[in-house]
PDB file of C-alpha atoms in Angstrom:
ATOM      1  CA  UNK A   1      23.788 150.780  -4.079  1.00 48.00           C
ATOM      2  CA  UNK A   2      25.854 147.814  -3.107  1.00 44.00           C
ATOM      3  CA  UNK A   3      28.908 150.286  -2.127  1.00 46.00           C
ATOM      4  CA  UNK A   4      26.251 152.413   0.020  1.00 46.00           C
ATOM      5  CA  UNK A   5      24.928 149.504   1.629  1.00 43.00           C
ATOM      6  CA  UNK A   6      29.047 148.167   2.697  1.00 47.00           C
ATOM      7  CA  UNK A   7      29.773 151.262   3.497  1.00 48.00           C
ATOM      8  CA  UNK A   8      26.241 151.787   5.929  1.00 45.00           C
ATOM      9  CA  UNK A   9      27.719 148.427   7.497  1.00 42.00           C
ATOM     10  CA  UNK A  10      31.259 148.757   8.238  1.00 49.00           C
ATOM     11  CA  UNK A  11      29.831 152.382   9.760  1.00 52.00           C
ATOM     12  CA  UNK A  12      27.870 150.770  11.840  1.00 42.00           C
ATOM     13  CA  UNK A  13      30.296 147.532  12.583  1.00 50.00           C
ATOM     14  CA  UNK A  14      32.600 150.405  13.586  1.00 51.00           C
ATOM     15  CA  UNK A  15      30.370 151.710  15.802  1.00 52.00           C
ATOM     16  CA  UNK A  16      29.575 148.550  17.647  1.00 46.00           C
ATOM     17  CA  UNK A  17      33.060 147.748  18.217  1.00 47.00           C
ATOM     18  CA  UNK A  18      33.022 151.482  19.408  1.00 52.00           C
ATOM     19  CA  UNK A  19      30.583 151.064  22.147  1.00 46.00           C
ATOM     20  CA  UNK A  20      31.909 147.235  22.758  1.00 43.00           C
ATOM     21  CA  UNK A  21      35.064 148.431  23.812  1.00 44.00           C
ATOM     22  CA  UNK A  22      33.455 151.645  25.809  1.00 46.00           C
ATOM     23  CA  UNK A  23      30.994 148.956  27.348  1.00 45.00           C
ATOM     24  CA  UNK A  24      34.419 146.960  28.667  1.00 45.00           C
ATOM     25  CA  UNK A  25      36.392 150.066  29.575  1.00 43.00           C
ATOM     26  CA  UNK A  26      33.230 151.163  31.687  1.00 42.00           C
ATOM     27  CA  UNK A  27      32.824 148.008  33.372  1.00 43.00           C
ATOM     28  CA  UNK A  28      36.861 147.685  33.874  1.00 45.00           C
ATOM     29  CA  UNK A  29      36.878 151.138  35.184  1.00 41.00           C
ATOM     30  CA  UNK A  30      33.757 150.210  37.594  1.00 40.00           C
ATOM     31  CA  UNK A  31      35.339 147.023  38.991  1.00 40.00           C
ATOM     32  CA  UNK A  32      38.315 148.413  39.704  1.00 44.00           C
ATOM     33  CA  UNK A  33      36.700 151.332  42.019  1.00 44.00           C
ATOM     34  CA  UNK A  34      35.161 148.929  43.647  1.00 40.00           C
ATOM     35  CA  UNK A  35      37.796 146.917  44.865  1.00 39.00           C
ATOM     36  CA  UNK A  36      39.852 150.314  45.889  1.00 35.00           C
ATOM     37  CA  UNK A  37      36.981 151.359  47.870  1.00 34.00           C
ATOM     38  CA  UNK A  38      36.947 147.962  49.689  1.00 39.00           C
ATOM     39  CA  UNK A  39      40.601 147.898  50.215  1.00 37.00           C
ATOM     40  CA  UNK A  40      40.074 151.702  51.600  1.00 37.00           C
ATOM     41  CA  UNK A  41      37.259 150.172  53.285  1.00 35.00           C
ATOM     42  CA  UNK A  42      38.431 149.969  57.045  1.00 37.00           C
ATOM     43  CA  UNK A  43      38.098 146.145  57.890  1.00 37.00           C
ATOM     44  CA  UNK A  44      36.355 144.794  61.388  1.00 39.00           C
ATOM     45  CA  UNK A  45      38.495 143.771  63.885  1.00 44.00           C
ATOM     46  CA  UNK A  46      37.882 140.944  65.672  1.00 44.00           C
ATOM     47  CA  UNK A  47      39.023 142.617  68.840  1.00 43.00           C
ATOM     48  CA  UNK A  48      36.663 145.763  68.035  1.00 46.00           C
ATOM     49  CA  UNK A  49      33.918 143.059  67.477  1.00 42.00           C
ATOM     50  CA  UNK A  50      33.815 141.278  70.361  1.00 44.00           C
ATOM     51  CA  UNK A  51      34.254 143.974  72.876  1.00 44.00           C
ATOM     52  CA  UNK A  52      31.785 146.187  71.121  1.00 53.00           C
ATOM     53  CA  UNK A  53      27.985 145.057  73.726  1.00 60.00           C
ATOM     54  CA  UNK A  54      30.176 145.702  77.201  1.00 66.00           C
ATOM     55  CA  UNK A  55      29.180 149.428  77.426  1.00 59.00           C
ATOM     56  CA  UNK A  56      25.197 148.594  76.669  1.00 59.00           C
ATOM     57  CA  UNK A  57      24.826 146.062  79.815  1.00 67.00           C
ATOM     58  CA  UNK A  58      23.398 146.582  82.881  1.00 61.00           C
ATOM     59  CA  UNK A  59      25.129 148.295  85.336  1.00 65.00           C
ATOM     60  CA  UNK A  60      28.099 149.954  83.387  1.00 72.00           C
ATOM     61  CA  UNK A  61      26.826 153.626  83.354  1.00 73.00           C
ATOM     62  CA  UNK A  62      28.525 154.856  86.462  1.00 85.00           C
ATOM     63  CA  UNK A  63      31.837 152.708  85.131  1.00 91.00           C
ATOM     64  CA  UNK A  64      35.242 154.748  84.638  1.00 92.00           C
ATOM     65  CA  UNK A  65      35.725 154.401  80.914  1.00 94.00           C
ATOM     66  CA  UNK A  66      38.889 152.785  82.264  1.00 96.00           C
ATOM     67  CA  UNK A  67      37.412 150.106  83.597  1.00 95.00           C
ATOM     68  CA  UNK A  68      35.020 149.813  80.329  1.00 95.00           C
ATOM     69  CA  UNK A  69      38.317 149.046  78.599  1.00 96.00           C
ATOM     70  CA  UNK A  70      39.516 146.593  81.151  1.00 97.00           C
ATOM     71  CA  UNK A  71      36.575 144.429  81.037  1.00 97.00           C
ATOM     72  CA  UNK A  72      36.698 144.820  76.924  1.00 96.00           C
ATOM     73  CA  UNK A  73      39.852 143.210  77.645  1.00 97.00           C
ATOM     74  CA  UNK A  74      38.850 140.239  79.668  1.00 98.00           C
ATOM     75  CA  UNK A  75      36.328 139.615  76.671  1.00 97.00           C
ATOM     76  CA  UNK A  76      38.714 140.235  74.019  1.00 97.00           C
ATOM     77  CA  UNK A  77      41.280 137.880  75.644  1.00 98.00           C
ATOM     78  CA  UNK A  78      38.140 134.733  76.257  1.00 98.00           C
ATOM     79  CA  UNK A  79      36.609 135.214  72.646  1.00 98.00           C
ATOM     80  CA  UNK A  80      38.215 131.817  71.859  1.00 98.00           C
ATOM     81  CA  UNK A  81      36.438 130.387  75.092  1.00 98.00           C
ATOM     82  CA  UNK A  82      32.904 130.689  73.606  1.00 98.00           C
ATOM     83  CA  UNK A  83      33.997 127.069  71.806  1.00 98.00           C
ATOM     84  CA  UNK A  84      34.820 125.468  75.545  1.00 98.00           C
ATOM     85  CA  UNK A  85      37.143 123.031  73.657  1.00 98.00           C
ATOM     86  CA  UNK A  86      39.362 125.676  73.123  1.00 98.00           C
ATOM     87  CA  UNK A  87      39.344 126.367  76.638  1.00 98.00           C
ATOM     88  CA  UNK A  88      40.085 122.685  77.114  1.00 98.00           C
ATOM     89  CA  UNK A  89      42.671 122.860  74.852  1.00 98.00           C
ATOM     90  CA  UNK A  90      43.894 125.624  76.505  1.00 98.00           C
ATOM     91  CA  UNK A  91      44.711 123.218  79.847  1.00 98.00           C
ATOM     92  CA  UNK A  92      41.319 124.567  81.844  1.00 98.00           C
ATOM     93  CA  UNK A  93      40.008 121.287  83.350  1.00 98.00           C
ATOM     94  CA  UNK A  94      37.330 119.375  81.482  1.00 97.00           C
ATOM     95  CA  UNK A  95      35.375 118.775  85.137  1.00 97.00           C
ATOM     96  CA  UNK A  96      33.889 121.715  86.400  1.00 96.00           C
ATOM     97  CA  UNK A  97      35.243 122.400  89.522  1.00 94.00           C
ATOM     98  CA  UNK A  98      31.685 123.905  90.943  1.00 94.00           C
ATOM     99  CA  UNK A  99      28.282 124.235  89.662  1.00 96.00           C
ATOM    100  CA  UNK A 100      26.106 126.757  91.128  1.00 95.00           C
ATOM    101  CA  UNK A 101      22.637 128.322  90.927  1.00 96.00           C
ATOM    102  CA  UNK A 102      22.459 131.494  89.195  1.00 97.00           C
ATOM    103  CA  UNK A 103      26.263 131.266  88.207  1.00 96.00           C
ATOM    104  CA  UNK A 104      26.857 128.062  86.329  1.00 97.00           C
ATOM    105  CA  UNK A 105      29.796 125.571  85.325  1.00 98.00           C
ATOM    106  CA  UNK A 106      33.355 126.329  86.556  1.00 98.00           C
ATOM    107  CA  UNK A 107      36.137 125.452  85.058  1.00 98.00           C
ATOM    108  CA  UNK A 108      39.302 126.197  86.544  1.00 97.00           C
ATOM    109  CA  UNK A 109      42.962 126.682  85.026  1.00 98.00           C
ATOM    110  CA  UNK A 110      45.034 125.859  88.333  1.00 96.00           C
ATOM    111  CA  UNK A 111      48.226 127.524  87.472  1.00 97.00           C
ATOM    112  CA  UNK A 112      46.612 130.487  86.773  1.00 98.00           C
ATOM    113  CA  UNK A 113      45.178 131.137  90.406  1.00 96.00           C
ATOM    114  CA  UNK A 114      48.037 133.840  90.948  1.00 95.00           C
ATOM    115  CA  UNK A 115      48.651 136.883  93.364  1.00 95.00           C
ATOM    116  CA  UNK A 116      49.103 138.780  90.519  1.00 94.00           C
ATOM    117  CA  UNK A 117      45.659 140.094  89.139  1.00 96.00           C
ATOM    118  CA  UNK A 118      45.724 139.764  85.480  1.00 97.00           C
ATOM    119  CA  UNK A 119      42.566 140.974  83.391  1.00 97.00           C
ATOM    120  CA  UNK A 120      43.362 139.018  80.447  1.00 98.00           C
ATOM    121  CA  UNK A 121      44.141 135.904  81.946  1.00 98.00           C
ATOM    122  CA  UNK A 122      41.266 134.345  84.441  1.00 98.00           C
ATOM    123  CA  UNK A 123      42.046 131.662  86.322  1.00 98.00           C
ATOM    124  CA  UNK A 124      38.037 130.266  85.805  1.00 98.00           C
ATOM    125  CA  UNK A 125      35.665 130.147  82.949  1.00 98.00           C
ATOM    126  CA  UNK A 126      31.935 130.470  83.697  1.00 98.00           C
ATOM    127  CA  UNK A 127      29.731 128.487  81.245  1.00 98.00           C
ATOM    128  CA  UNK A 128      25.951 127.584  81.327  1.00 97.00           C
ATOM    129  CA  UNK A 129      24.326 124.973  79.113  1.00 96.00           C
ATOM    130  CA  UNK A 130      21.882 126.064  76.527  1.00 93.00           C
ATOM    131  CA  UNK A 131      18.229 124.344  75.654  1.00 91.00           C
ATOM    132  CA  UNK A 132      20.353 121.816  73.237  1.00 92.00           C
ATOM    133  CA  UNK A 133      22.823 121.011  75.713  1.00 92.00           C
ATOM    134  CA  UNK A 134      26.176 123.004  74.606  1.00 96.00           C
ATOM    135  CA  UNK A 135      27.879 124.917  77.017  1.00 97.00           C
ATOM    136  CA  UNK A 136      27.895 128.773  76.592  1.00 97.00           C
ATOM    137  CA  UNK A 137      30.315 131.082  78.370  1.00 98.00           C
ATOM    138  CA  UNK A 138      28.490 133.594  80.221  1.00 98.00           C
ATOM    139  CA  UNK A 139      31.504 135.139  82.796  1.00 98.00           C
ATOM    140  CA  UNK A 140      35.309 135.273  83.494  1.00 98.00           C
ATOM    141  CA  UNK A 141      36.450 134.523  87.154  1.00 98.00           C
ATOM    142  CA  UNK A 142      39.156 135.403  89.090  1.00 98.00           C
ATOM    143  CA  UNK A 143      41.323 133.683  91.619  1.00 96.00           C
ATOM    144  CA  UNK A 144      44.068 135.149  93.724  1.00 96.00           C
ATOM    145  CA  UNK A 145      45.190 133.222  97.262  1.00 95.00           C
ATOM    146  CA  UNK A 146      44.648 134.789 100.302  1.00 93.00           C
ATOM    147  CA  UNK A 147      47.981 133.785 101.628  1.00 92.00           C
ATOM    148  CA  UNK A 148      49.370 136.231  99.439  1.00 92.00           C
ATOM    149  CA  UNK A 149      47.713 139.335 101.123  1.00 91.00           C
ATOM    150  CA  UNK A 150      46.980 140.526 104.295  1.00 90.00           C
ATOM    151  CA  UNK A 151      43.989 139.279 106.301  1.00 89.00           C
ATOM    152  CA  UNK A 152      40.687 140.921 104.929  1.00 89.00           C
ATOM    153  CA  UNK A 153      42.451 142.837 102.396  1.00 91.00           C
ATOM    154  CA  UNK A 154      41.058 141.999  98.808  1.00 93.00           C
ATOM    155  CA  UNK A 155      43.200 142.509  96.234  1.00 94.00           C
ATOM    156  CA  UNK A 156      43.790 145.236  93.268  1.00 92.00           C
ATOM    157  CA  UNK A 157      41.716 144.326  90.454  1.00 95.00           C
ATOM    158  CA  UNK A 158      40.020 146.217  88.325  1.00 97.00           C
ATOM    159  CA  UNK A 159      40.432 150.072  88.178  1.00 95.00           C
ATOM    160  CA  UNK A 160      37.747 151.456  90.572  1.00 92.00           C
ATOM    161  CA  UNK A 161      36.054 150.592  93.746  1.00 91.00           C
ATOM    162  CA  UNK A 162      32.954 148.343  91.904  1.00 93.00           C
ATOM    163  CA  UNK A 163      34.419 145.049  91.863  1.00 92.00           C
ATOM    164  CA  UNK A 164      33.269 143.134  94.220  1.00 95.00           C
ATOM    165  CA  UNK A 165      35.933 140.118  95.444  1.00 96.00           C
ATOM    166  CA  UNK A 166      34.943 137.676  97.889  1.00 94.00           C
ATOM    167  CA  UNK A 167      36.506 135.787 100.430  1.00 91.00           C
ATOM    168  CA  UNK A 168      36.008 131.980  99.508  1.00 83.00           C
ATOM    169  CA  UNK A 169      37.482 130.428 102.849  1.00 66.00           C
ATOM    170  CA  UNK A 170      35.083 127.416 103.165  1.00 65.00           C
ATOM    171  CA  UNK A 171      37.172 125.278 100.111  1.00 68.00           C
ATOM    172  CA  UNK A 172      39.679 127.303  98.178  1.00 78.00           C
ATOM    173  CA  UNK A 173      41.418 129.997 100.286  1.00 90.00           C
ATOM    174  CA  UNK A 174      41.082 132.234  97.146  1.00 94.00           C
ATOM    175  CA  UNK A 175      39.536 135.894  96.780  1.00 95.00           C
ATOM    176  CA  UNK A 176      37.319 135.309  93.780  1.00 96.00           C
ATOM    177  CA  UNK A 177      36.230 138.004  91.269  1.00 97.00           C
ATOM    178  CA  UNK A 178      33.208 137.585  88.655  1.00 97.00           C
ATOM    179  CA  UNK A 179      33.043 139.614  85.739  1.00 97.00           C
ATOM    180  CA  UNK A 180      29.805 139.119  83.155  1.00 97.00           C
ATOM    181  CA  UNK A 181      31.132 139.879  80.115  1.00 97.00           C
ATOM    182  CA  UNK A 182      29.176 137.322  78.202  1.00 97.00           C
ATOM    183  CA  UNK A 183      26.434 137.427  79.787  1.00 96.00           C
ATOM    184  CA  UNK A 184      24.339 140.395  80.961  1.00 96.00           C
ATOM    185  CA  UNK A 185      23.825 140.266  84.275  1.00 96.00           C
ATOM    186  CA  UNK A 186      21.155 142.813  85.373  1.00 94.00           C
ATOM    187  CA  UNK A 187      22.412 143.283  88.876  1.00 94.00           C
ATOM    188  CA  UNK A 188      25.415 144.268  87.805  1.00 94.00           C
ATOM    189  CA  UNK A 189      28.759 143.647  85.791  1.00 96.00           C
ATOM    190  CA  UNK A 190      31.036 142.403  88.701  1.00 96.00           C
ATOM    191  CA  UNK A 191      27.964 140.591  91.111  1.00 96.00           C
ATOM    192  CA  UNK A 192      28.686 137.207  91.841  1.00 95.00           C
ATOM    193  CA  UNK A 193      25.481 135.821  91.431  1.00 96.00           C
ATOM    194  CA  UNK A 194      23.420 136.673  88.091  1.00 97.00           C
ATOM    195  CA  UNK A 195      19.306 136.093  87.988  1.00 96.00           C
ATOM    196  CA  UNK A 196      19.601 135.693  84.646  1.00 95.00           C
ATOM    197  CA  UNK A 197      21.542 132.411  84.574  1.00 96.00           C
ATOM    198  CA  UNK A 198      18.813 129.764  85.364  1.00 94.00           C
ATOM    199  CA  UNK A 199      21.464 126.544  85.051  1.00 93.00           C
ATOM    200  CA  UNK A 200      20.330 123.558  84.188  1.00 77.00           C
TER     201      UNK A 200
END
């Protein structure tokens, strides 16, 4: 009876270790599918991330899907600028130059006021302040002297006829671009003025 009973055990201590091991060769084999599929996994890009909203806002339909890109871009290139000490790091003046209704706080990077257009660099960074007093970047704006082009002539800018530079003769001498790429602005993507900026 006694050799039954040893030999009932070390069946059954046999089979234990048995399914022990299975039990850690089925978890090791699970654990190690899941990492390949996350590795397989195609990551976020920060890029694809932040340029992802500029086809849903107001006003982009009858864009070119070039200039879709180009003002993906301009927002890929601020991203940073959402923490404005960045931008201040970044040698854009910690005075705003201008503060305006329905646009905001402008802060200018001087040596970036060029006659070359370039979408990823703007020479001014629109913020306005939220309810608890930090600023938010709500549009990129660009500066290009007059000087540097013929009278009345506004420069190249982005691809397309819809961007809409003005003539800022009364205190800069600069054609001056907006582009909302932070912000929604329901009159349009390249307006200069936005209803939906209330500053304060």
């Amino acid at each position: 009876m006694k050799k039954i009973m040893n030999t009932t055990v070390n069946r059954f201590s046999r089979k234990a270790y048995q399914f022990f091991y299975m039990a850690i060769f089925f978890i090791a084999f699970l654990f190690s599918g899941c990492k390949k599929y996350d590795a397989e996994k195609p990551q976020a890009n920060n890029e694809e991330l932040v340029t992802s909203s500029i086809v849903t806002r107001t006003g982009t339909e009858k864009l070119s899907p070039q200039t879709l890109w180009e003002l993906q871009q301009a927002r890929a290139a601020t991203a940073k600028y959402q923490n404005i000490e960045n931008a201040f790091a970044d040698n854009y003046a910690k005075d705003p130059v201008v503060i305006l209704p329905n646009m905001g706080y402008h802060f200018l990077k001087a040596e970036l006021v060029s006659p070359v257009f370039d979408i990823r660099k703007p020479a001014i960074l629109v913020y306005n302040k939220k309810d608890n007093g930090n600023f938010e970047l709500v549009a990129v704006e660009y500066a290009v002297p007059m000087s540097s082009l013929p009278l009345h002539v506004a420069p190249e800018g982005f691809t397309g006829s819809d961007d809409e530079w003005n003539e800022n003769t009364l205190n800069t001498g600069w054609w001056t671009l907006h582009a909302w790429v932070w912000k929604n602005n329901p009159d349009g993507v390249f307006k200069p003025m936005n209803p939906a900026v209330i500053v304060q």
